[in-house]
Tab-separated table of C-alpha atoms in Angstrom:
chain	number	residue	atom	x	y	z
A	1	UNK	CA	68.080	68.185	-30.374
A	2	UNK	CA	69.459	70.883	-32.688
A	3	UNK	CA	68.775	68.672	-35.737
A	4	UNK	CA	65.085	68.039	-35.051
A	5	UNK	CA	64.510	71.783	-34.653
A	6	UNK	CA	66.347	72.474	-37.911
A	7	UNK	CA	64.218	69.875	-39.698
A	8	UNK	CA	60.940	71.267	-38.345
A	9	UNK	CA	60.855	74.623	-36.561
A	10	UNK	CA	57.286	73.905	-35.396
A	11	UNK	CA	58.758	71.435	-32.921
A	12	UNK	CA	59.863	74.433	-30.883
A	13	UNK	CA	56.322	74.406	-29.479
A	14	UNK	CA	56.719	70.738	-28.531
A	15	UNK	CA	59.960	71.514	-26.704
A	16	UNK	CA	58.399	74.345	-24.703
A	17	UNK	CA	55.270	72.281	-23.907
A	18	UNK	CA	57.462	69.603	-22.380
A	19	UNK	CA	58.834	72.437	-20.221
A	20	UNK	CA	62.288	72.074	-21.753
A	21	UNK	CA	64.431	75.188	-21.779
A	22	UNK	CA	66.217	76.449	-24.866
A	23	UNK	CA	69.968	76.987	-24.973
A	24	UNK	CA	70.643	73.248	-25.207
A	25	UNK	CA	73.555	73.698	-27.642
A	26	UNK	CA	74.752	70.403	-29.139
A	27	UNK	CA	73.280	68.126	-26.478
A	28	UNK	CA	71.491	64.982	-27.612
A	29	UNK	CA	67.753	64.520	-27.194
A	30	UNK	CA	68.345	62.040	-24.379
A	31	UNK	CA	70.694	64.400	-22.551
A	32	UNK	CA	68.277	67.322	-22.800
A	33	UNK	CA	65.245	65.267	-21.756
A	34	UNK	CA	67.048	63.765	-18.774
A	35	UNK	CA	68.193	67.159	-17.577
A	36	UNK	CA	64.554	68.337	-17.498
A	37	UNK	CA	63.089	65.053	-16.161
A	38	UNK	CA	61.177	64.439	-19.390
A	39	UNK	CA	60.554	60.877	-20.532
A	40	UNK	CA	62.624	60.438	-23.706
A	41	UNK	CA	60.289	57.946	-25.413
A	42	UNK	CA	57.259	60.171	-24.825
A	43	UNK	CA	59.090	63.174	-26.267
A	44	UNK	CA	60.174	61.190	-29.334
A	45	UNK	CA	56.683	59.753	-29.814
A	46	UNK	CA	55.186	63.261	-29.978
A	47	UNK	CA	57.931	64.586	-32.276
A	48	UNK	CA	57.687	61.633	-34.651
A	49	UNK	CA	53.904	61.799	-34.756
A	50	UNK	CA	53.969	65.480	-35.689
A	51	UNK	CA	56.723	64.772	-38.252
A	52	UNK	CA	54.659	61.976	-39.852
A	53	UNK	CA	57.281	59.425	-38.843
A	54	UNK	CA	57.058	56.147	-36.937
A	55	UNK	CA	55.866	56.976	-33.434
A	56	UNK	CA	54.462	53.614	-32.342
A	57	UNK	CA	57.848	52.171	-31.384
A	58	UNK	CA	58.130	54.703	-28.562
A	59	UNK	CA	56.023	53.746	-25.500
A	60	UNK	CA	54.582	56.854	-23.886
A	61	UNK	CA	54.457	57.537	-20.161
A	62	UNK	CA	51.156	59.125	-19.203
A	63	UNK	CA	52.453	61.530	-16.513
A	64	UNK	CA	54.915	63.053	-18.989
A	65	UNK	CA	52.336	63.206	-21.773
A	66	UNK	CA	49.696	64.786	-19.530
A	67	UNK	CA	52.167	67.473	-18.520
A	68	UNK	CA	52.686	68.217	-22.214
A	69	UNK	CA	48.934	68.351	-22.889
A	70	UNK	CA	48.212	70.601	-19.900
A	71	UNK	CA	50.849	73.090	-21.022
A	72	UNK	CA	49.398	72.955	-24.548
A	73	UNK	CA	45.977	73.829	-23.118
A	74	UNK	CA	47.471	76.756	-21.241
A	75	UNK	CA	49.255	77.913	-24.403
A	76	UNK	CA	45.998	78.003	-26.363
A	77	UNK	CA	43.792	79.547	-23.692
A	78	UNK	CA	46.219	81.984	-22.079
A	79	UNK	CA	48.402	83.041	-25.002
A	80	UNK	CA	47.417	82.150	-28.561
A	81	UNK	CA	43.680	82.858	-28.494
A	82	UNK	CA	43.940	86.166	-26.545
A	83	UNK	CA	46.668	87.314	-28.946
A	84	UNK	CA	44.438	86.597	-31.952
A	85	UNK	CA	41.547	88.436	-30.328
A	86	UNK	CA	43.691	91.504	-29.731
A	87	UNK	CA	44.787	91.565	-33.381
A	88	UNK	CA	41.246	91.071	-34.690
A	89	UNK	CA	39.913	93.979	-32.633
A	90	UNK	CA	42.565	96.284	-34.093
A	91	UNK	CA	42.206	94.911	-37.637
A	92	UNK	CA	38.426	95.262	-38.057
A	93	UNK	CA	37.888	98.560	-36.243
A	94	UNK	CA	35.775	96.897	-33.569
A	95	UNK	CA	33.243	99.176	-31.869
A	96	UNK	CA	29.672	99.103	-30.623
A	97	UNK	CA	28.549	100.976	-33.720
A	98	UNK	CA	30.058	98.471	-36.128
A	99	UNK	CA	27.465	95.701	-36.141
A	100	UNK	CA	29.400	93.363	-38.445
A	101	UNK	CA	32.570	93.693	-36.394
A	102	UNK	CA	30.552	93.097	-33.231
A	103	UNK	CA	29.066	89.868	-34.665
A	104	UNK	CA	32.457	88.671	-35.841
A	105	UNK	CA	33.975	89.211	-32.421
A	106	UNK	CA	31.010	87.536	-30.742
A	107	UNK	CA	31.539	84.554	-33.042
A	108	UNK	CA	35.178	84.435	-31.982
A	109	UNK	CA	34.477	84.942	-28.268
A	110	UNK	CA	31.862	82.179	-28.274
A	111	UNK	CA	34.410	79.908	-29.888
A	112	UNK	CA	36.995	80.707	-27.211
A	113	UNK	CA	34.446	79.859	-24.502
A	114	UNK	CA	33.865	76.463	-26.159
A	115	UNK	CA	37.597	75.770	-26.351
A	116	UNK	CA	38.142	76.721	-22.716
A	117	UNK	CA	35.236	74.532	-21.588
A	118	UNK	CA	36.606	71.612	-23.620
A	119	UNK	CA	40.109	71.955	-22.218
A	120	UNK	CA	38.955	72.586	-18.637
A	121	UNK	CA	36.990	69.331	-18.805
A	122	UNK	CA	40.083	67.456	-19.910
A	123	UNK	CA	42.237	69.103	-17.233
A	124	UNK	CA	39.781	68.643	-14.373
A	125	UNK	CA	37.980	65.409	-15.244
A	126	UNK	CA	39.938	63.321	-17.723
A	127	UNK	CA	43.406	63.962	-16.342
A	128	UNK	CA	42.145	63.466	-12.771
A	129	UNK	CA	40.639	60.148	-13.865
A	130	UNK	CA	43.985	59.092	-15.346
A	131	UNK	CA	45.799	60.152	-12.161
A	132	UNK	CA	43.580	57.714	-10.258
A	133	UNK	CA	44.289	54.984	-12.818
A	134	UNK	CA	48.004	55.529	-12.296
A	135	UNK	CA	47.425	54.938	-8.562
A	136	UNK	CA	45.714	51.647	-9.393
A	137	UNK	CA	42.131	52.865	-8.885
A	138	UNK	CA	39.587	52.209	-11.623
A	139	UNK	CA	35.938	53.227	-11.871
A	140	UNK	CA	33.150	50.867	-12.881
A	141	UNK	CA	30.934	53.667	-14.215
A	142	UNK	CA	33.459	55.393	-16.493
A	143	UNK	CA	35.985	54.486	-19.164
A	144	UNK	CA	38.103	56.550	-21.530
A	145	UNK	CA	36.074	55.085	-24.405
A	146	UNK	CA	33.059	57.096	-23.256
A	147	UNK	CA	35.159	60.230	-23.628
A	148	UNK	CA	36.845	59.256	-26.898
A	149	UNK	CA	33.517	58.589	-28.672
A	150	UNK	CA	32.663	62.293	-28.447
A	151	UNK	CA	36.222	63.565	-28.578
A	152	UNK	CA	36.767	65.876	-31.540
A	153	UNK	CA	39.171	68.611	-32.500
A	154	UNK	CA	38.275	72.228	-31.726
A	155	UNK	CA	39.512	73.820	-34.941
A	156	UNK	CA	36.369	73.649	-37.113
A	157	UNK	CA	34.776	76.875	-35.926
A	158	UNK	CA	38.100	78.686	-36.148
A	159	UNK	CA	38.365	77.608	-39.788
A	160	UNK	CA	34.850	78.924	-40.424
A	161	UNK	CA	35.775	82.312	-38.999
A	162	UNK	CA	38.883	82.450	-41.168
A	163	UNK	CA	36.835	81.665	-44.301
A	164	UNK	CA	34.269	84.344	-43.436
A	165	UNK	CA	37.016	86.937	-43.301
A	166	UNK	CA	38.727	85.761	-46.475
A	167	UNK	CA	35.677	85.308	-48.683
A	168	UNK	CA	33.046	87.673	-47.282
A	169	UNK	CA	34.580	90.482	-45.219
A	170	UNK	CA	35.507	93.311	-47.569
A	171	UNK	CA	37.865	95.979	-46.358
A	172	UNK	CA	41.080	97.516	-47.576
A	173	UNK	CA	44.275	98.038	-45.609
A	174	UNK	CA	44.398	94.399	-44.558
A	175	UNK	CA	47.967	94.060	-43.315
A	176	UNK	CA	46.935	93.688	-39.688
A	177	UNK	CA	43.969	91.481	-40.615
A	178	UNK	CA	46.279	89.281	-42.716
A	179	UNK	CA	48.563	88.935	-39.720
A	180	UNK	CA	45.602	87.930	-37.547
A	181	UNK	CA	44.414	85.428	-40.173
A	182	UNK	CA	47.901	83.956	-40.376
A	183	UNK	CA	47.818	83.476	-36.603
A	184	UNK	CA	44.422	81.790	-36.985
A	185	UNK	CA	45.846	79.446	-39.639
A	186	UNK	CA	48.779	78.529	-37.382
A	187	UNK	CA	46.485	78.096	-34.386
A	188	UNK	CA	44.194	75.862	-36.425
A	189	UNK	CA	47.172	73.729	-37.503
A	190	UNK	CA	48.435	73.617	-33.917
A	191	UNK	CA	45.037	72.486	-32.641
A	192	UNK	CA	44.845	69.742	-35.248
A	193	UNK	CA	48.300	68.521	-34.173
A	194	UNK	CA	47.168	68.662	-30.542
A	195	UNK	CA	44.128	66.548	-31.434
A	196	UNK	CA	46.428	64.024	-33.150
A	197	UNK	CA	48.545	63.695	-30.006
A	198	UNK	CA	45.450	63.125	-27.871
A	199	UNK	CA	43.849	60.656	-30.299
A	200	UNK	CA	46.893	58.611	-31.298
A	201	UNK	CA	49.034	58.740	-28.169
A	202	UNK	CA	47.056	59.747	-25.088
A	203	UNK	CA	43.779	57.856	-25.565
A	204	UNK	CA	45.415	54.529	-26.595
A	205	UNK	CA	47.792	54.747	-23.621
A	206	UNK	CA	44.868	55.293	-21.231
A	207	UNK	CA	42.907	52.439	-22.804
A	208	UNK	CA	45.921	50.139	-22.350
A	209	UNK	CA	46.234	51.156	-18.691
A	210	UNK	CA	42.517	50.558	-18.118
A	211	UNK	CA	42.791	47.124	-19.740
A	212	UNK	CA	45.751	46.204	-17.541
A	213	UNK	CA	43.959	47.277	-14.363
A	214	UNK	CA	40.716	45.509	-15.287
A	215	UNK	CA	42.617	42.293	-16.067
A	216	UNK	CA	44.485	42.540	-12.773
A	217	UNK	CA	41.230	43.140	-10.911
A	218	UNK	CA	39.580	40.180	-12.644
A	219	UNK	CA	42.547	37.934	-11.729
A	220	UNK	CA	42.378	39.099	-8.097
A	221	UNK	CA	38.671	38.311	-7.989
A	222	UNK	CA	39.276	34.877	-9.507
A	223	UNK	CA	42.008	34.199	-6.969
A	224	UNK	CA	39.681	35.222	-4.139
A	225	UNK	CA	36.966	32.962	-5.567
A	226	UNK	CA	39.467	30.103	-5.792
A	227	UNK	CA	40.460	30.650	-2.168
A	228	UNK	CA	36.816	30.696	-1.148
A	229	UNK	CA	36.191	27.484	-3.091
A	230	UNK	CA	39.115	25.777	-1.361
A	231	UNK	CA	37.870	26.977	2.020
A	232	UNK	CA	34.296	25.850	1.344
A	233	UNK	CA	35.541	22.482	0.120
A	234	UNK	CA	37.638	22.052	3.242
A	235	UNK	CA	34.713	22.882	5.506
A	236	UNK	CA	32.388	20.600	3.532
A	237	UNK	CA	34.836	17.727	3.996
A	238	UNK	CA	34.218	17.800	7.749
A	239	UNK	CA	31.482	15.691	9.273
A	240	UNK	CA	28.979	17.255	11.640
A	241	UNK	CA	30.600	15.293	14.505
A	242	UNK	CA	34.023	16.742	13.614
A	243	UNK	CA	32.564	20.259	13.525
A	244	UNK	CA	31.057	19.661	16.988
A	245	UNK	CA	34.452	18.594	18.307
A	246	UNK	CA	36.119	21.696	16.826
A	247	UNK	CA	33.492	23.867	18.525
A	248	UNK	CA	34.205	22.173	21.862
A	249	UNK	CA	37.950	22.619	21.467
A	250	UNK	CA	37.392	26.293	20.676
A	251	UNK	CA	35.363	26.638	23.876
A	252	UNK	CA	38.376	25.353	25.825
A	253	UNK	CA	37.078	21.851	26.711
A	254	UNK	CA	39.476	18.970	27.338
A	255	UNK	CA	39.126	15.627	25.527
A	256	UNK	CA	37.333	14.147	28.576
A	257	UNK	CA	34.950	17.130	28.784
A	258	UNK	CA	34.228	16.852	25.060
A	259	UNK	CA	33.595	13.105	25.454
A	260	UNK	CA	31.156	13.758	28.298
A	261	UNK	CA	29.306	16.491	26.391
A	262	UNK	CA	28.982	14.469	23.195
A	263	UNK	CA	28.374	11.149	24.971
A	264	UNK	CA	31.404	9.545	23.361
A	265	UNK	CA	34.482	7.806	24.708
A	266	UNK	CA	37.737	9.664	25.213
A	267	UNK	CA	39.335	7.215	22.758
A	268	UNK	CA	36.794	8.223	20.083
A	269	UNK	CA	37.461	11.904	20.691
A	270	UNK	CA	41.205	11.307	20.429
A	271	UNK	CA	40.714	9.508	17.109
A	272	UNK	CA	38.572	12.357	15.783
A	273	UNK	CA	41.191	14.909	16.872
A	274	UNK	CA	43.885	12.940	15.052
A	275	UNK	CA	41.774	12.789	11.884
A	276	UNK	CA	41.090	16.537	12.090
A	277	UNK	CA	44.795	17.269	12.326
A	278	UNK	CA	45.380	15.216	9.178
A	279	UNK	CA	42.551	16.905	7.239
A	280	UNK	CA	43.233	20.481	8.259
A	281	UNK	CA	46.945	20.440	8.903
A	282	UNK	CA	46.190	22.028	12.278
A	283	UNK	CA	47.527	20.331	15.377
A	284	UNK	CA	47.047	22.769	18.254
A	285	UNK	CA	43.890	23.784	20.147
A	286	UNK	CA	44.734	27.431	19.406
A	287	UNK	CA	44.886	26.670	15.689
A	288	UNK	CA	41.556	24.868	15.765
A	289	UNK	CA	40.055	27.793	17.663
A	290	UNK	CA	41.169	30.268	15.006
A	291	UNK	CA	39.824	27.936	12.288
A	292	UNK	CA	36.478	27.766	14.081
A	293	UNK	CA	36.237	31.556	14.340
A	294	UNK	CA	37.246	32.213	10.716
A	295	UNK	CA	34.698	29.702	9.450
A	296	UNK	CA	31.929	30.918	11.722
A	297	UNK	CA	31.638	27.685	13.695
A	298	UNK	CA	31.841	29.707	16.893
A	299	UNK	CA	31.712	33.367	17.862
A	300	UNK	CA	34.561	35.071	19.648
A	301	UNK	CA	32.350	35.811	22.647
A	302	UNK	CA	31.904	32.045	23.193
A	303	UNK	CA	35.648	31.416	23.432
A	304	UNK	CA	36.943	30.641	26.912
A	305	UNK	CA	40.498	31.934	27.351
A	306	UNK	CA	42.902	29.150	28.210
A	307	UNK	CA	44.887	29.475	31.415
């Protein structure tokens, strides 16, 4: 773990967003991740992606990745953006009488509202949708593709604000403003990295989960259709006379009573019963009764309980 931080100090943000504590000494990445219940492959996928290294060989786990993304959202909305606002107010002498400063701050505040709305939607809607997918529930009227088509990074307007300050806002004594602009640059870079994680790790993982669930659902439906086809074929194989005999058995009639009702000989009824047992693999009156009920040959209310 010490080595990846030394190679890229920006990964400190990744570590904190996985809710991993510092002070890990010389422990390996696997040891640190296990001690904080973080999926190792997901952690490595994010680190490698942000280091422009091979990330595709590490399969991500969505619960771990969503935890990372939620903490990233909180970092932007609760810490980074308020900190930048505070610095800007001090740097540009913001007041009601300074119209330019007022417009600049309104530009920034409107941007923050957009970012918060974007991230709240992901937290409340997208992540909730994925939670349901992880439980095996999938919606027919929504897919992650509908979200990904309009999914874009939120750094463009921040870059515009930075350029306005650099190229058009003329004031001296810019040390504090330079510090604020540096924070904007770092925030912009952080947001672009965040967008990369969502686009290249999160969205593909959700699409794969959706595909798996839809395939499983389609297979279940095919299996149910196959069962229904077998059942229909079995029922169709019975003659009307055999169905009549099954109905009589279900009503609790003896072979002699069935023979009398259908105007057949007891021998004929016995032969039919033997043929039914061979066709259906059902040998008892109770079994034939259940078959008759399940296939709607009789209604439960017509069944006479056997003594």
